[in-house]
């Protein structure tokens, strides 16, 4: 079932979460261990992130540097299929522009369709560490909105190569499309209004719903929704929540995702004497955020697990 149908049919507030494919060398059992405890709460859908290849430089014996391509977390599509097969829950693979040309994207979408996966979250992906700004692959997409257009075209039966046409009168592709939104603006954007202008382009291109970047102050989300609505963005906006689980994240999350952490939370975490206390504070904060969102009538809350289900379990247990 499509995410948008889950939202439409929801009689009470739903929860979803996202997981990362395991690091190479690990087993799918790691994923099942993350998912098993959370299945008790009947998530309607589960997202699986996509991690593009990276380049590393290795010094050879002669002192020269060798550039090596590595893929740390492959397997997004396989994990989605495994989730649907084992739990009967809809899986939402993330699909990115980075590292893909249009043909590779089309082929990936055909694979998803054959596997019975009809949800996708479409993203641009980040620039690689050594790039000043995001570089699209030759004949690839520069922005997520272009990727949305490609998927919408395929939904209409339009392949890249026009000599291929769908053979029968059935809807071959019918992907439900999610895109990302940033309550505190995307890190590259000069300001929130400019970012919203481009978010609207993704919606106009055919996105069915938005999932937000994590935020720790609900007023950021409520303001964002208000601004979106005033720009004519009327699709569902699913808030993304992440419980802080270490002191280190007070700096790493803002620098990586361009977000603010409220002073009250910062002070509490700084005061904490051990990891267990930080973990507990993170859970309590997320419970407080979730309750407020739920009371405001938010239909789905999306949790960033980072593959650590213990805190998400406690939050969901308190809320659902
Ligand atoms: P876009 O919507 O393309 O926007 C990127 C930037 O370009 C923004 O600043 C926007 O304002 C600007 N922009 C857009 N269109 C134009 C235009 N026409 N002209 C000029 N500027 C423009 N990354 C992964 O690699 N894998 C994942 O699985 C993943 N999952 C994510 C899930 C969620 C819910 C979120 C919020 C992010 C996720 N990301 C993931 C990170 C995401 O790829 C990065 O944040 C990336 O930098 C931007 O992606 P986007 O789809 O928002 O890009």
PDB file of N, CA and C and ligand atoms in Angstrom, residues 18 47-52 93-97 121-127 134 142-146 179-182 185-191 194-199 201-202 211-214 240 257 302 304, ligand 1:
ATOM      1  N   UNK A  18      13.074   5.056  10.002  1.00  0.00           N
ATOM      2  CA  UNK A  18      13.978   4.675   8.927  1.00  0.00           C
ATOM      3  C   UNK A  18      15.175   3.941   9.483  1.00  0.00           C
ATOM      4  N   UNK A  47      11.227   3.121   6.183  1.00  0.00           N
ATOM      5  CA  UNK A  47      12.140   3.645   5.165  1.00  0.00           C
ATOM      6  C   UNK A  47      13.516   2.971   5.276  1.00  0.00           C
ATOM      7  N   UNK A  48      14.152   2.794   4.131  1.00  0.00           N
ATOM      8  CA  UNK A  48      15.535   2.286   4.129  1.00  0.00           C
ATOM      9  C   UNK A  48      16.395   3.288   3.361  1.00  0.00           C
ATOM     10  N   UNK A  49      17.400   3.821   4.014  1.00  0.00           N
ATOM     11  CA  UNK A  49      18.218   4.880   3.407  1.00  0.00           C
ATOM     12  C   UNK A  49      19.123   4.317   2.298  1.00  0.00           C
ATOM     13  N   UNK A  50      19.588   5.229   1.439  1.00  0.00           N
ATOM     14  CA  UNK A  50      20.519   4.834   0.379  1.00  0.00           C
ATOM     15  C   UNK A  50      21.861   5.525   0.619  1.00  0.00           C
ATOM     16  N   UNK A  51      22.928   4.779   0.484  1.00  0.00           N
ATOM     17  CA  UNK A  51      24.275   5.350   0.731  1.00  0.00           C
ATOM     18  C   UNK A  51      25.121   5.194  -0.520  1.00  0.00           C
ATOM     19  N   UNK A  52      25.479   6.321  -1.106  1.00  0.00           N
ATOM     20  CA  UNK A  52      26.219   6.247  -2.370  1.00  0.00           C
ATOM     21  C   UNK A  52      27.662   5.834  -2.128  1.00  0.00           C
ATOM     22  N   UNK A  93      12.170   2.522  -0.155  1.00  0.00           N
ATOM     23  CA  UNK A  93      13.593   2.741  -0.426  1.00  0.00           C
ATOM     24  C   UNK A  93      13.855   4.207  -0.727  1.00  0.00           C
ATOM     25  N   UNK A  94      14.975   4.712  -0.258  1.00  0.00           N
ATOM     26  CA  UNK A  94      15.405   6.054  -0.651  1.00  0.00           C
ATOM     27  C   UNK A  94      16.203   5.911  -1.944  1.00  0.00           C
ATOM     28  N   UNK A  95      15.951   6.831  -2.842  1.00  0.00           N
ATOM     29  CA  UNK A  95      16.637   6.810  -4.140  1.00  0.00           C
ATOM     30  C   UNK A  95      17.248   8.187  -4.325  1.00  0.00           C
ATOM     31  N   UNK A  96      18.509   8.237  -4.711  1.00  0.00           N
ATOM     32  CA  UNK A  96      19.164   9.551  -4.778  1.00  0.00           C
ATOM     33  C   UNK A  96      19.656   9.862  -6.198  1.00  0.00           C
ATOM     34  N   UNK A  97      19.955  11.141  -6.417  1.00  0.00           N
ATOM     35  CA  UNK A  97      20.516  11.558  -7.713  1.00  0.00           C
ATOM     36  C   UNK A  97      22.009  11.200  -7.764  1.00  0.00           C
ATOM     37  N   UNK A 121      11.313   7.380  -1.636  1.00  0.00           N
ATOM     38  CA  UNK A 121      11.618   8.722  -1.129  1.00  0.00           C
ATOM     39  C   UNK A 121      12.771   9.230  -1.993  1.00  0.00           C
ATOM     40  N   UNK A 122      12.534  10.340  -2.685  1.00  0.00           N
ATOM     41  CA  UNK A 122      13.503  10.808  -3.689  1.00  0.00           C
ATOM     42  C   UNK A 122      14.320  11.972  -3.153  1.00  0.00           C
ATOM     43  N   UNK A 123      15.637  11.840  -3.267  1.00  0.00           N
ATOM     44  CA  UNK A 123      16.554  12.837  -2.698  1.00  0.00           C
ATOM     45  C   UNK A 123      17.675  13.139  -3.670  1.00  0.00           C
ATOM     46  N   UNK A 124      18.297  14.265  -3.439  1.00  0.00           N
ATOM     47  CA  UNK A 124      19.463  14.572  -4.262  1.00  0.00           C
ATOM     48  C   UNK A 124      20.691  13.811  -3.785  1.00  0.00           C
ATOM     49  N   UNK A 125      20.844  13.680  -2.448  1.00  0.00           N
ATOM     50  CA  UNK A 125      22.093  13.154  -1.881  1.00  0.00           C
ATOM     51  C   UNK A 125      23.045  14.312  -1.629  1.00  0.00           C
ATOM     52  N   UNK A 126      24.020  14.075  -0.764  1.00  0.00           N
ATOM     53  CA  UNK A 126      24.992  15.129  -0.427  1.00  0.00           C
ATOM     54  C   UNK A 126      26.161  15.093  -1.399  1.00  0.00           C
ATOM     55  N   UNK A 127      26.916  16.194  -1.407  1.00  0.00           N
ATOM     56  CA  UNK A 127      28.121  16.186  -2.223  1.00  0.00           C
ATOM     57  C   UNK A 127      29.159  15.274  -1.568  1.00  0.00           C
ATOM     58  N   UNK A 134      27.560  19.889  -4.919  1.00  0.00           N
ATOM     59  CA  UNK A 134      27.076  18.617  -5.464  1.00  0.00           C
ATOM     60  C   UNK A 134      27.324  18.529  -6.975  1.00  0.00           C
ATOM     61  N   UNK A 142      20.570  16.923 -11.245  1.00  0.00           N
ATOM     62  CA  UNK A 142      21.252  17.862 -10.348  1.00  0.00           C
ATOM     63  C   UNK A 142      20.427  18.133  -9.089  1.00  0.00           C
ATOM     64  N   UNK A 143      19.117  18.041  -9.217  1.00  0.00           N
ATOM     65  CA  UNK A 143      18.228  18.335  -8.086  1.00  0.00           C
ATOM     66  C   UNK A 143      17.161  17.248  -7.967  1.00  0.00           C
ATOM     67  N   UNK A 144      16.671  17.103  -6.735  1.00  0.00           N
ATOM     68  CA  UNK A 144      15.659  16.066  -6.492  1.00  0.00           C
ATOM     69  C   UNK A 144      14.410  16.281  -7.350  1.00  0.00           C
ATOM     70  N   UNK A 145      14.067  17.547  -7.631  1.00  0.00           N
ATOM     71  CA  UNK A 145      12.857  17.819  -8.424  1.00  0.00           C
ATOM     72  C   UNK A 145      12.938  17.135  -9.798  1.00  0.00           C
ATOM     73  N   UNK A 146      14.150  17.066 -10.350  1.00  0.00           N
ATOM     74  CA  UNK A 146      14.299  16.424 -11.672  1.00  0.00           C
ATOM     75  C   UNK A 146      14.055  14.916 -11.557  1.00  0.00           C
ATOM     76  N   UNK A 179       9.404  13.327  -0.656  1.00  0.00           N
ATOM     77  CA  UNK A 179      10.613  14.169  -0.814  1.00  0.00           C
ATOM     78  C   UNK A 179      10.977  14.751   0.559  1.00  0.00           C
ATOM     79  N   UNK A 180      12.172  15.340   0.622  1.00  0.00           N
ATOM     80  CA  UNK A 180      12.660  15.895   1.895  1.00  0.00           C
ATOM     81  C   UNK A 180      12.309  17.374   2.027  1.00  0.00           C
ATOM     82  N   UNK A 181      12.035  17.793   3.271  1.00  0.00           N
ATOM     83  CA  UNK A 181      11.821  19.209   3.576  1.00  0.00           C
ATOM     84  C   UNK A 181      12.629  19.580   4.817  1.00  0.00           C
ATOM     85  N   UNK A 182      12.964  20.854   4.945  1.00  0.00           N
ATOM     86  CA  UNK A 182      13.900  21.276   5.996  1.00  0.00           C
ATOM     87  C   UNK A 182      13.314  22.429   6.810  1.00  0.00           C
ATOM     88  N   UNK A 185      15.728  25.096   7.142  1.00  0.00           N
ATOM     89  CA  UNK A 185      16.301  25.270   5.806  1.00  0.00           C
ATOM     90  C   UNK A 185      17.417  24.265   5.520  1.00  0.00           C
ATOM     91  N   UNK A 186      17.592  23.977   4.241  1.00  0.00           N
ATOM     92  CA  UNK A 186      18.679  23.104   3.819  1.00  0.00           C
ATOM     93  C   UNK A 186      20.001  23.856   3.968  1.00  0.00           C
ATOM     94  N   UNK A 187      21.053  23.152   4.332  1.00  0.00           N
ATOM     95  CA  UNK A 187      22.317  23.826   4.668  1.00  0.00           C
ATOM     96  C   UNK A 187      22.889  24.673   3.529  1.00  0.00           C
ATOM     97  N   UNK A 188      22.594  24.331   2.289  1.00  0.00           N
ATOM     98  CA  UNK A 188      23.159  25.116   1.180  1.00  0.00           C
ATOM     99  C   UNK A 188      22.295  26.309   0.793  1.00  0.00           C
ATOM    100  N   UNK A 189      21.093  26.355   1.330  1.00  0.00           N
ATOM    101  CA  UNK A 189      20.151  27.371   0.874  1.00  0.00           C
ATOM    102  C   UNK A 189      20.448  28.737   1.503  1.00  0.00           C
ATOM    103  N   UNK A 190      20.349  29.813   0.728  1.00  0.00           N
ATOM    104  CA  UNK A 190      20.651  31.128   1.308  1.00  0.00           C
ATOM    105  C   UNK A 190      19.643  31.554   2.376  1.00  0.00           C
ATOM    106  N   UNK A 191      18.394  31.111   2.267  1.00  0.00           N
ATOM    107  CA  UNK A 191      17.403  31.405   3.313  1.00  0.00           C
ATOM    108  C   UNK A 191      16.202  30.466   3.153  1.00  0.00           C
ATOM    109  N   UNK A 194      13.862  30.848   0.022  1.00  0.00           N
ATOM    110  CA  UNK A 194      14.437  30.296  -1.213  1.00  0.00           C
ATOM    111  C   UNK A 194      14.309  28.765  -1.198  1.00  0.00           C
ATOM    112  N   UNK A 195      14.558  28.190  -0.045  1.00  0.00           N
ATOM    113  CA  UNK A 195      14.461  26.737   0.086  1.00  0.00           C
ATOM    114  C   UNK A 195      13.020  26.273  -0.165  1.00  0.00           C
ATOM    115  N   UNK A 196      12.063  27.040   0.366  1.00  0.00           N
ATOM    116  CA  UNK A 196      10.654  26.696   0.160  1.00  0.00           C
ATOM    117  C   UNK A 196      10.251  26.832  -1.307  1.00  0.00           C
ATOM    118  N   UNK A 197      10.851  27.814  -1.960  1.00  0.00           N
ATOM    119  CA  UNK A 197      10.580  28.008  -3.385  1.00  0.00           C
ATOM    120  C   UNK A 197      10.937  26.718  -4.157  1.00  0.00           C
ATOM    121  N   UNK A 198      12.082  26.133  -3.797  1.00  0.00           N
ATOM    122  CA  UNK A 198      12.499  24.911  -4.497  1.00  0.00           C
ATOM    123  C   UNK A 198      11.763  23.678  -3.980  1.00  0.00           C
ATOM    124  N   UNK A 199      11.338  23.720  -2.723  1.00  0.00           N
ATOM    125  CA  UNK A 199      10.512  22.614  -2.218  1.00  0.00           C
ATOM    126  C   UNK A 199       9.203  22.568  -3.018  1.00  0.00           C
ATOM    127  N   UNK A 201       8.835  23.386  -6.015  1.00  0.00           N
ATOM    128  CA  UNK A 201       9.110  22.797  -7.344  1.00  0.00           C
ATOM    129  C   UNK A 201       9.016  21.266  -7.277  1.00  0.00           C
ATOM    130  N   UNK A 202       9.476  20.702  -6.147  1.00  0.00           N
ATOM    131  CA  UNK A 202       9.404  19.239  -6.015  1.00  0.00           C
ATOM    132  C   UNK A 202       7.940  18.804  -5.920  1.00  0.00           C
ATOM    133  N   UNK A 211       8.821  14.477   3.993  1.00  0.00           N
ATOM    134  CA  UNK A 211       9.326  14.066   5.314  1.00  0.00           C
ATOM    135  C   UNK A 211      10.365  15.098   5.719  1.00  0.00           C
ATOM    136  N   UNK A 212      10.288  15.581   6.959  1.00  0.00           N
ATOM    137  CA  UNK A 212      11.217  16.652   7.329  1.00  0.00           C
ATOM    138  C   UNK A 212      12.530  16.115   7.888  1.00  0.00           C
ATOM    139  N   UNK A 213      13.507  16.960   7.765  1.00  0.00           N
ATOM    140  CA  UNK A 213      14.759  16.761   8.490  1.00  0.00           C
ATOM    141  C   UNK A 213      14.426  16.789   9.982  1.00  0.00           C
ATOM    142  N   UNK A 214      15.258  16.188  10.795  1.00  0.00           N
ATOM    143  CA  UNK A 214      15.009  16.203  12.246  1.00  0.00           C
ATOM    144  C   UNK A 214      15.014  17.638  12.788  1.00  0.00           C
ATOM    145  N   UNK A 240      10.057  14.640  11.244  1.00  0.00           N
ATOM    146  CA  UNK A 240      11.121  13.672  11.552  1.00  0.00           C
ATOM    147  C   UNK A 240      11.706  13.954  12.927  1.00  0.00           C
ATOM    148  N   UNK A 257      23.714  18.679   9.831  1.00  0.00           N
ATOM    149  CA  UNK A 257      22.371  18.855   9.257  1.00  0.00           C
ATOM    150  C   UNK A 257      21.850  20.286   9.290  1.00  0.00           C
ATOM    151  N   UNK A 302       7.750  10.396  12.054  1.00  0.00           N
ATOM    152  CA  UNK A 302       8.807   9.560  11.487  1.00  0.00           C
ATOM    153  C   UNK A 302      10.026   9.612  12.405  1.00  0.00           C
ATOM    154  N   UNK A 304      14.029   8.740  13.320  1.00  0.00           N
ATOM    155  CA  UNK A 304      15.351   8.369  12.804  1.00  0.00           C
ATOM    156  C   UNK A 304      15.970   7.415  13.813  1.00  0.00           C
TER     157      UNK A 304
HETATM  158  P1  LIG B   1      17.074  19.142  -3.346  1.00  0.00           P
HETATM  159  O1  LIG B   1      15.628  19.216  -3.115  1.00  0.00           O
HETATM  160  O2  LIG B   1      17.553  18.919  -4.733  1.00  0.00           O
HETATM  161  O3  LIG B   1      17.715  20.513  -2.777  1.00  0.00           O
HETATM  162  C1  LIG B   1      19.119  20.624  -2.589  1.00  0.00           C
HETATM  163  C2  LIG B   1      19.491  22.086  -2.460  1.00  0.00           C
HETATM  164  O4  LIG B   1      19.368  22.724  -3.734  1.00  0.00           O
HETATM  165  C3  LIG B   1      18.594  22.893  -1.525  1.00  0.00           C
HETATM  166  O5  LIG B   1      19.390  23.870  -0.909  1.00  0.00           O
HETATM  167  C4  LIG B   1      17.568  23.544  -2.454  1.00  0.00           C
HETATM  168  O6  LIG B   1      17.040  24.741  -1.926  1.00  0.00           O
HETATM  169  C5  LIG B   1      18.440  23.811  -3.692  1.00  0.00           C
HETATM  170  N1  LIG B   1      17.720  23.733  -4.968  1.00  0.00           N
HETATM  171  C6  LIG B   1      16.779  22.844  -5.341  1.00  0.00           C
HETATM  172  N2  LIG B   1      16.436  23.052  -6.621  1.00  0.00           N
HETATM  173  C7  LIG B   1      17.191  24.070  -7.089  1.00  0.00           C
HETATM  174  C8  LIG B   1      17.320  24.737  -8.347  1.00  0.00           C
HETATM  175  N3  LIG B   1      16.575  24.395  -9.401  1.00  0.00           N
HETATM  176  N4  LIG B   1      18.225  25.753  -8.454  1.00  0.00           N
HETATM  177  C9  LIG B   1      18.996  26.129  -7.390  1.00  0.00           C
HETATM  178  N5  LIG B   1      18.916  25.531  -6.171  1.00  0.00           N
HETATM  179  C10 LIG B   1      18.030  24.509  -6.028  1.00  0.00           C
HETATM  180  N6  LIG B   1      20.814  11.408   1.717  1.00  0.00           N
HETATM  181  C11 LIG B   1      21.272  10.235   1.209  1.00  0.00           C
HETATM  182  O7  LIG B   1      22.356  10.206   0.589  1.00  0.00           O
HETATM  183  N7  LIG B   1      20.580   9.071   1.368  1.00  0.00           N
HETATM  184  C12 LIG B   1      19.398   9.021   2.024  1.00  0.00           C
HETATM  185  O8  LIG B   1      18.803   7.948   2.160  1.00  0.00           O
HETATM  186  C13 LIG B   1      18.871  10.244   2.571  1.00  0.00           C
HETATM  187  N8  LIG B   1      17.674  10.263   3.206  1.00  0.00           N
HETATM  188  C14 LIG B   1      17.167  11.464   3.668  1.00  0.00           C
HETATM  189  C15 LIG B   1      15.889  11.482   4.255  1.00  0.00           C
HETATM  190  C16 LIG B   1      15.349  12.673   4.721  1.00  0.00           C
HETATM  191  C17 LIG B   1      13.970  12.681   5.337  1.00  0.00           C
HETATM  192  C18 LIG B   1      16.089  13.880   4.620  1.00  0.00           C
HETATM  193  C19 LIG B   1      15.523  15.166   5.155  1.00  0.00           C
HETATM  194  C20 LIG B   1      17.353  13.868   4.026  1.00  0.00           C
HETATM  195  C21 LIG B   1      17.902  12.664   3.543  1.00  0.00           C
HETATM  196  N9  LIG B   1      19.151  12.623   2.896  1.00  0.00           N
HETATM  197  C22 LIG B   1      19.633  11.442   2.392  1.00  0.00           C
HETATM  198  C23 LIG B   1      19.984  13.823   2.805  1.00  0.00           C
HETATM  199  C24 LIG B   1      19.758  14.597   1.494  1.00  0.00           C
HETATM  200  O9  LIG B   1      20.200  13.842   0.400  1.00  0.00           O
HETATM  201  C25 LIG B   1      20.565  15.902   1.609  1.00  0.00           C
HETATM  202  O10 LIG B   1      19.985  16.733   2.577  1.00  0.00           O
HETATM  203  C26 LIG B   1      20.827  16.645   0.311  1.00  0.00           C
HETATM  204  O11 LIG B   1      21.857  17.606   0.572  1.00  0.00           O
HETATM  205  C27 LIG B   1      19.629  17.395  -0.258  1.00  0.00           C
HETATM  206  O12 LIG B   1      18.692  16.553  -0.744  1.00  0.00           O
HETATM  207  P2  LIG B   1      17.264  17.068  -1.282  1.00  0.00           P
HETATM  208  O13 LIG B   1      16.585  15.930  -1.870  1.00  0.00           O
HETATM  209  O14 LIG B   1      16.576  17.849  -0.237  1.00  0.00           O
HETATM  210  O15 LIG B   1      17.796  18.052  -2.451  1.00  0.00           O
END
